[in-house]
PDB file of C-alpha atoms in Angstrom:
ATOM      1  CA  MET A  15      27.121 -39.028  -3.924  1.00  0.00           C
ATOM      2  CA  ARG A  16      29.327 -36.063  -3.809  1.00  0.00           C
ATOM      3  CA  ARG A  17      28.100 -35.141  -7.264  1.00  0.00           C
ATOM      4  CA  GLY A  18      24.271 -35.544  -6.513  1.00  0.00           C
ATOM      5  CA  GLY A  19      24.968 -33.126  -3.596  1.00  0.00           C
ATOM      6  CA  TYR A  20      26.228 -30.577  -5.805  1.00  0.00           C
ATOM      7  CA  LEU A  21      23.431 -30.946  -8.374  1.00  0.00           C
ATOM      8  CA  ALA A  22      20.551 -31.235  -5.444  1.00  0.00           C
ATOM      9  CA  GLY A  23      22.513 -27.619  -4.461  1.00  0.00           C
ATOM     10  CA  LEU A  24      22.324 -25.940  -7.809  1.00  0.00           C
ATOM     11  CA  ALA A  25      18.814 -26.911  -8.057  1.00  0.00           C
ATOM     12  CA  TRP A  26      18.039 -25.304  -5.023  1.00  0.00           C
ATOM     13  CA  THR A  27      19.875 -22.300  -5.869  1.00  0.00           C
ATOM     14  CA  ALA A  28      17.962 -22.157  -9.318  1.00  0.00           C
ATOM     15  CA  ALA A  29      14.636 -22.262  -7.504  1.00  0.00           C
ATOM     16  CA  LEU A  30      15.697 -19.809  -5.107  1.00  0.00           C
ATOM     17  CA  LEU A  31      16.807 -17.419  -7.790  1.00  0.00           C
ATOM     18  CA  ALA A  32      13.488 -18.013  -9.836  1.00  0.00           C
ATOM     19  CA  GLY A  33      11.536 -17.179  -6.628  1.00  0.00           C
ATOM     20  CA  ALA A  34      13.426 -13.675  -6.254  1.00  0.00           C
ATOM     21  CA  GLY A  35      12.801 -13.167  -9.830  1.00  0.00           C
ATOM     22  CA  VAL A  36       8.963 -13.789  -9.698  1.00  0.00           C
ATOM     23  CA  GLN A  37       8.675 -11.414  -6.579  1.00  0.00           C
ATOM     24  CA  ALA A  38      10.388  -8.583  -8.468  1.00  0.00           C
ATOM     25  CA  GLN A  39       8.226  -8.831 -11.237  1.00  0.00           C
ATOM     26  CA  GLY A  40       5.223  -9.172  -8.975  1.00  0.00           C
ATOM     27  CA  ASN A  41       6.041  -5.772  -8.054  1.00  0.00           C
ATOM     28  CA  ASP A  42       5.281  -4.140 -11.643  1.00  0.00           C
ATOM     29  CA  ARG A  43       1.509  -5.422 -11.485  1.00  0.00           C
ATOM     30  CA  VAL A  44       0.738  -2.415  -9.206  1.00  0.00           C
ATOM     31  CA  ALA A  45       0.663   1.015 -11.175  1.00  0.00           C
ATOM     32  CA  PHE A  46       0.458   4.168  -8.966  1.00  0.00           C
ATOM     33  CA  PRO A  47      -3.535   4.661  -8.588  1.00  0.00           C
ATOM     34  CA  ALA A  48      -3.446   8.452  -9.826  1.00  0.00           C
ATOM     35  CA  ALA A  49      -7.416   9.159  -8.614  1.00  0.00           C
ATOM     36  CA  TYR A  50      -6.716   7.730  -5.084  1.00  0.00           C
ATOM     37  CA  ALA A  51      -7.618  10.750  -3.374  1.00  0.00           C
ATOM     38  CA  GLU A  52     -10.799  10.470  -4.869  1.00  0.00           C
ATOM     39  CA  GLY A  53     -11.743   7.671  -2.503  1.00  0.00           C
ATOM     40  CA  VAL A  54     -12.186   7.386   1.400  1.00  0.00           C
ATOM     41  CA  HIS A  55      -9.099   8.408   3.539  1.00  0.00           C
ATOM     42  CA  TYR A  56      -9.966   5.927   6.190  1.00  0.00           C
ATOM     43  CA  ALA A  57      -7.121   6.397   8.938  1.00  0.00           C
ATOM     44  CA  THR A  58      -3.900   8.287  10.049  1.00  0.00           C
ATOM     45  CA  VAL A  59      -1.097   6.471  11.779  1.00  0.00           C
ATOM     46  CA  THR A  60       1.453   8.426  13.847  1.00  0.00           C
ATOM     47  CA  ARG A  61       4.484   7.012  15.160  1.00  0.00           C
ATOM     48  CA  GLY A  62       7.175   9.376  16.325  1.00  0.00           C
ATOM     49  CA  ASP A  63       7.591  11.917  13.179  1.00  0.00           C
ATOM     50  CA  ILE A  64       6.211   9.188  10.910  1.00  0.00           C
ATOM     51  CA  ARG A  65       2.438  10.044   9.638  1.00  0.00           C
ATOM     52  CA  GLU A  66       0.835   7.644   7.357  1.00  0.00           C
ATOM     53  CA  GLU A  67      -2.382   8.708   5.607  1.00  0.00           C
ATOM     54  CA  LEU A  68      -4.356   5.745   4.048  1.00  0.00           C
ATOM     55  CA  TYR A  69      -6.916   5.840   1.285  1.00  0.00           C
ATOM     56  CA  THR A  70      -9.276   2.806  -0.436  1.00  0.00           C
ATOM     57  CA  SER A  71     -12.174   2.977  -2.384  1.00  0.00           C
ATOM     58  CA  ARG A  72     -15.702   3.233  -0.808  1.00  0.00           C
ATOM     59  CA  ALA A  73     -16.430  -0.429  -2.257  1.00  0.00           C
ATOM     60  CA  ALA A  74     -13.528  -1.742   0.085  1.00  0.00           C
ATOM     61  CA  ILE A  75     -15.123   0.232   3.012  1.00  0.00           C
ATOM     62  CA  GLU A  76     -18.600  -0.908   2.598  1.00  0.00           C
ATOM     63  CA  ALA A  77     -17.263  -4.513   2.355  1.00  0.00           C
ATOM     64  CA  ALA A  78     -15.298  -4.001   5.626  1.00  0.00           C
ATOM     65  CA  GLN A  79     -18.081  -2.488   7.647  1.00  0.00           C
ATOM     66  CA  ARG A  80     -20.613  -5.389   6.452  1.00  0.00           C
ATOM     67  CA  GLY A  81     -18.138  -8.221   7.544  1.00  0.00           C
ATOM     68  CA  GLU A  82     -17.312  -9.431   4.014  1.00  0.00           C
ATOM     69  CA  PRO A  83     -14.348  -9.667   2.197  1.00  0.00           C
ATOM     70  CA  ILE A  84     -12.224  -6.940   0.802  1.00  0.00           C
ATOM     71  CA  PRO A  85     -13.447  -6.950  -2.903  1.00  0.00           C
ATOM     72  CA  ASP A  86     -11.117  -7.993  -5.679  1.00  0.00           C
ATOM     73  CA  GLY A  87      -9.729  -4.855  -7.506  1.00  0.00           C
ATOM     74  CA  THR A  88      -9.303  -2.968  -4.071  1.00  0.00           C
ATOM     75  CA  VAL A  89      -6.240  -0.751  -4.037  1.00  0.00           C
ATOM     76  CA  ILE A  90      -5.060   0.770  -0.615  1.00  0.00           C
ATOM     77  CA  LEU A  91      -2.587   3.506  -0.659  1.00  0.00           C
ATOM     78  CA  MET A  92      -0.584   4.954   2.029  1.00  0.00           C
ATOM     79  CA  GLU A  93       1.057   8.389   1.853  1.00  0.00           C
ATOM     80  CA  ASP A  94       4.044   7.999   4.354  1.00  0.00           C
ATOM     81  CA  TYR A  95       5.334  11.318   5.876  1.00  0.00           C
ATOM     82  CA  ARG A  96       8.796  11.938   7.618  1.00  0.00           C
ATOM     83  CA  GLY A  97       9.294  14.828   9.770  1.00  0.00           C
ATOM     84  CA  GLY A  98       6.224  16.613   8.083  1.00  0.00           C
ATOM     85  CA  ARG A  99       7.368  16.098   4.555  1.00  0.00           C
ATOM     86  CA  LEU A 100       6.066  13.428   1.905  1.00  0.00           C
ATOM     87  CA  HIS A 101       8.713  10.576   1.794  1.00  0.00           C
ATOM     88  CA  ARG A 102       7.091   7.757  -0.407  1.00  0.00           C
ATOM     89  CA  TYR A 103       3.716   6.187  -1.379  1.00  0.00           C
ATOM     90  CA  VAL A 104       2.953   2.333  -0.729  1.00  0.00           C
ATOM     91  CA  ALA A 105       0.309   0.669  -2.730  1.00  0.00           C
ATOM     92  CA  MET A 106      -1.169  -2.584  -2.200  1.00  0.00           C
ATOM     93  CA  GLU A 107      -3.800  -3.994  -4.636  1.00  0.00           C
ATOM     94  CA  LYS A 108      -5.916  -7.173  -4.543  1.00  0.00           C
ATOM     95  CA  ARG A 109      -6.462  -9.154  -7.712  1.00  0.00           C
ATOM     96  CA  ALA A 110      -7.532 -12.782  -8.125  1.00  0.00           C
ATOM     97  CA  GLY A 111      -4.909 -15.042  -8.659  1.00  0.00           C
ATOM     98  CA  TRP A 112      -2.031 -12.532  -8.078  1.00  0.00           C
ATOM     99  CA  GLY A 113      -0.789 -14.478  -5.149  1.00  0.00           C
ATOM    100  CA  GLU A 114      -0.070 -17.788  -6.768  1.00  0.00           C
ATOM    101  CA  ARG A 115       3.228 -16.518  -8.193  1.00  0.00           C
ATOM    102  CA  HIS A 116       4.555 -16.377  -4.756  1.00  0.00           C
ATOM    103  CA  ALA A 117       5.890 -19.037  -2.299  1.00  0.00           C
ATOM    104  CA  PRO A 118       3.177 -19.935   0.238  1.00  0.00           C
ATOM    105  CA  GLU A 119       5.765 -18.719   3.340  1.00  0.00           C
ATOM    106  CA  VAL A 120       5.588 -14.938   1.835  1.00  0.00           C
ATOM    107  CA  ARG A 121       2.107 -15.043  -0.205  1.00  0.00           C
ATOM    108  CA  ASN A 122      -0.335 -12.371   1.374  1.00  0.00           C
ATOM    109  CA  GLY A 123      -3.531 -13.783  -0.427  1.00  0.00           C
ATOM    110  CA  ASP A 124      -3.870 -12.066  -3.644  1.00  0.00           C
ATOM    111  CA  TRP A 125      -2.481  -8.920  -2.248  1.00  0.00           C
ATOM    112  CA  GLU A 126       0.516  -7.257  -4.269  1.00  0.00           C
ATOM    113  CA  PHE A 127       2.659  -4.404  -3.071  1.00  0.00           C
ATOM    114  CA  GLN A 128       4.485  -1.628  -4.712  1.00  0.00           C
ATOM    115  CA  ALA A 129       6.643   1.682  -3.432  1.00  0.00           C
ATOM    116  CA  PHE A 130       6.688   4.741  -5.113  1.00  0.00           C
ATOM    117  CA  LEU A 131       8.788   8.187  -4.810  1.00  0.00           C
ATOM    118  CA  PRO A 132       7.150  11.321  -4.066  1.00  0.00           C
ATOM    119  CA  ASP A 133       6.999  11.895  -7.865  1.00  0.00           C
ATOM    120  CA  ARG A 134       4.961   8.794  -8.177  1.00  0.00           C
ATOM    121  CA  SER A 135       7.439   6.881 -10.093  1.00  0.00           C
ATOM    122  CA  VAL A 136       8.227   3.305  -9.211  1.00  0.00           C
ATOM    123  CA  ASN A 137      10.954   3.212  -6.470  1.00  0.00           C
ATOM    124  CA  ARG A 138      13.176   0.424  -7.628  1.00  0.00           C
ATOM    125  CA  GLU A 139      15.039   0.277  -4.370  1.00  0.00           C
ATOM    126  CA  GLU A 140      12.462  -0.444  -2.211  1.00  0.00           C
ATOM    127  CA  ARG A 141      12.167  -4.264  -1.102  1.00  0.00           C
ATOM    128  CA  VAL A 142       8.389  -4.643  -1.235  1.00  0.00           C
ATOM    129  CA  THR A 143       9.226  -8.254   0.030  1.00  0.00           C
ATOM    130  CA  ARG A 144       9.377  -6.291   3.458  1.00  0.00           C
ATOM    131  CA  CYS A 145       5.885  -5.452   3.189  1.00  0.00           C
ATOM    132  CA  MET A 146       4.752  -8.934   2.395  1.00  0.00           C
ATOM    133  CA  GLY A 147       6.693 -10.169   5.400  1.00  0.00           C
ATOM    134  CA  CYS A 148       4.953  -7.731   8.009  1.00  0.00           C
ATOM    135  CA  HIS A 149       1.662  -8.290   6.604  1.00  0.00           C
ATOM    136  CA  LYS A 150       1.869 -11.782   6.232  1.00  0.00           C
ATOM    137  CA  ALA A 151       0.995 -11.905  10.012  1.00  0.00           C
ATOM    138  CA  GLN A 152      -2.168 -10.265   9.555  1.00  0.00           C
ATOM    139  CA  ALA A 153      -3.395 -13.172   7.588  1.00  0.00           C
ATOM    140  CA  GLY A 154      -6.612 -13.420   9.936  1.00  0.00           C
ATOM    141  CA  THR A 155      -7.933  -9.652   9.010  1.00  0.00           C
ATOM    142  CA  ASP A 156      -6.995  -9.844   5.098  1.00  0.00           C
ATOM    143  CA  PHE A 157      -3.378  -9.151   5.465  1.00  0.00           C
ATOM    144  CA  LEU A 158      -4.280  -5.774   6.893  1.00  0.00           C
ATOM    145  CA  PHE A 159      -3.483  -3.938   9.863  1.00  0.00           C
ATOM    146  CA  THR A 160      -6.036  -1.387   9.438  1.00  0.00           C
ATOM    147  CA  LEU A 161      -8.980  -3.414   9.117  1.00  0.00           C
ATOM    148  CA  ASP A 162     -10.807  -2.298  12.229  1.00  0.00           C
ATOM    149  CA  ARG A 163     -10.046   1.460  10.812  1.00  0.00           C
ATOM    150  CA  MET A 164     -11.950   0.443   7.749  1.00  0.00           C
ATOM    151  CA  LYS A 165     -14.856  -0.697   9.515  1.00  0.00           C
ATOM    152  CA  ALA A 166     -15.118   2.299  11.829  1.00  0.00           C
ATOM    153  CA  ALA A 167     -14.764   4.760   8.754  1.00  0.00           C
ATOM    154  CA  PRO A 168     -17.348   7.286   8.606  1.00  0.00           C
ATOM    155  CA  LEU A 169     -19.315   7.173   5.071  1.00  0.00           C
ATOM    156  CA  SER A 170     -22.350   9.823   5.955  1.00  0.00           C
ATOM    157  CA  GLU A 171     -20.803  11.499   3.000  1.00  0.00           C
ATOM    158  CA  ALA A 172     -18.584  11.070   0.314  1.00  0.00           C
ATOM    159  CA  GLY A 173     -14.859  12.368   1.299  1.00  0.00           C
ATOM    160  CA  ALA A 174     -16.006  12.923   4.812  1.00  0.00           C
ATOM    161  CA  GLY A 175     -12.671  11.008   5.976  1.00  0.00           C
ATOM    162  CA  MET A 176     -10.611  13.214   3.513  1.00  0.00           C
ATOM    163  CA  GLN A 177     -12.040  16.264   4.791  1.00  0.00           C
ATOM    164  CA  ARG A 178     -11.283  15.193   8.490  1.00  0.00           C
ATOM    165  CA  ALA A 179      -7.511  14.466   7.290  1.00  0.00           C
ATOM    166  CA  LEU A 180      -7.180  17.643   5.373  1.00  0.00           C
ATOM    167  CA  ALA A 181      -8.390  19.897   8.302  1.00  0.00           C
ATOM    168  CA  GLN A 182      -5.369  18.110  10.335  1.00  0.00           C
ATOM    169  CA  ALA A 183      -3.041  18.925   7.391  1.00  0.00           C
ATOM    170  CA  PRO A 184      -1.042  21.786   7.137  1.00  0.00           C
ATOM    171  CA  LEU A 185      -2.082  23.977   4.062  1.00  0.00           C
ATOM    172  CA  ALA A 186       1.437  25.578   4.011  1.00  0.00           C
ATOM    173  CA  PRO A 187       3.915  22.650   3.407  1.00  0.00           C
ATOM    174  CA  ALA A 188       7.562  23.358   2.930  1.00  0.00           C
ATOM    175  CA  SER A 189       7.105  22.898  -0.782  1.00  0.00           C
ATOM    176  CA  ALA A 190       4.420  22.223  -3.350  1.00  0.00           C
ATOM    177  CA  ALA A 191       5.787  18.651  -3.776  1.00  0.00           C
ATOM    178  CA  ASP A 192       4.324  18.171  -0.228  1.00  0.00           C
ATOM    179  CA  LEU A 193       0.950  18.492  -1.031  1.00  0.00           C
ATOM    180  CA  THR A 194      -1.537  15.893  -1.961  1.00  0.00           C
ATOM    181  CA  HIS A 195      -3.833  16.340  -4.810  1.00  0.00           C
ATOM    182  CA  ALA A 196      -6.750  16.839  -2.445  1.00  0.00           C
ATOM    183  CA  GLN A 197      -4.798  19.217  -0.416  1.00  0.00           C
ATOM    184  CA  VAL A 198      -4.473  21.352  -3.721  1.00  0.00           C
ATOM    185  CA  MET A 199      -7.984  21.113  -4.620  1.00  0.00           C
ATOM    186  CA  LEU A 200      -9.165  21.896  -0.963  1.00  0.00           C
ATOM    187  CA  SER A 201      -6.944  24.708  -0.812  1.00  0.00           C
ATOM    188  CA  ALA A 202      -8.445  26.323  -4.335  1.00  0.00           C
ATOM    189  CA  ALA A 203     -11.772  25.678  -3.140  1.00  0.00           C
ATOM    190  CA  ARG A 204     -10.782  27.808   0.071  1.00  0.00           C
ATOM    191  CA  GLY A 205      -9.121  30.599  -2.220  1.00  0.00           C
ATOM    192  CA  ARG A 206      -5.795  29.844  -0.637  1.00  0.00           C
TER     193      ARG A 206
END
């Protein structure tokens, strides 16, 4: 009897460790979306000295506005600013079948998450399972906190949302590293 309990405990521990490994591997699926700023800037979320700028594809915005599911292949990128300086990026990407490797209690549909440092390299210290834990509660909105913002994003012209966000962003950041690609391009276009 005692031996059976010990073996059951070992099996449970092995399963737990295997599940943790699977979640860590899942993070390697999401690469930094280098052209994200060419997409649609659809929301700015501000909480105290934290400002989050959210970008996604035009196809994702259009699907949301039609009341359709967010398409497979969608990437949403968040620029996370703390005290006015770029702190990190967080990306979430949706691909068919990606959720299967996660236990149902943490699965976010077919979304995977990844955190990146300001230099766009993977942040191996970030626990993206925290992202999954928070987004899990948003199952009714395809695990998105900002689906309503996507539905309301203007698409009258490509980049309209980005232009609005850049107009709010300072053109004189603390350092060149704080500039988004789009800000660099807009500054160049303005001759600044």
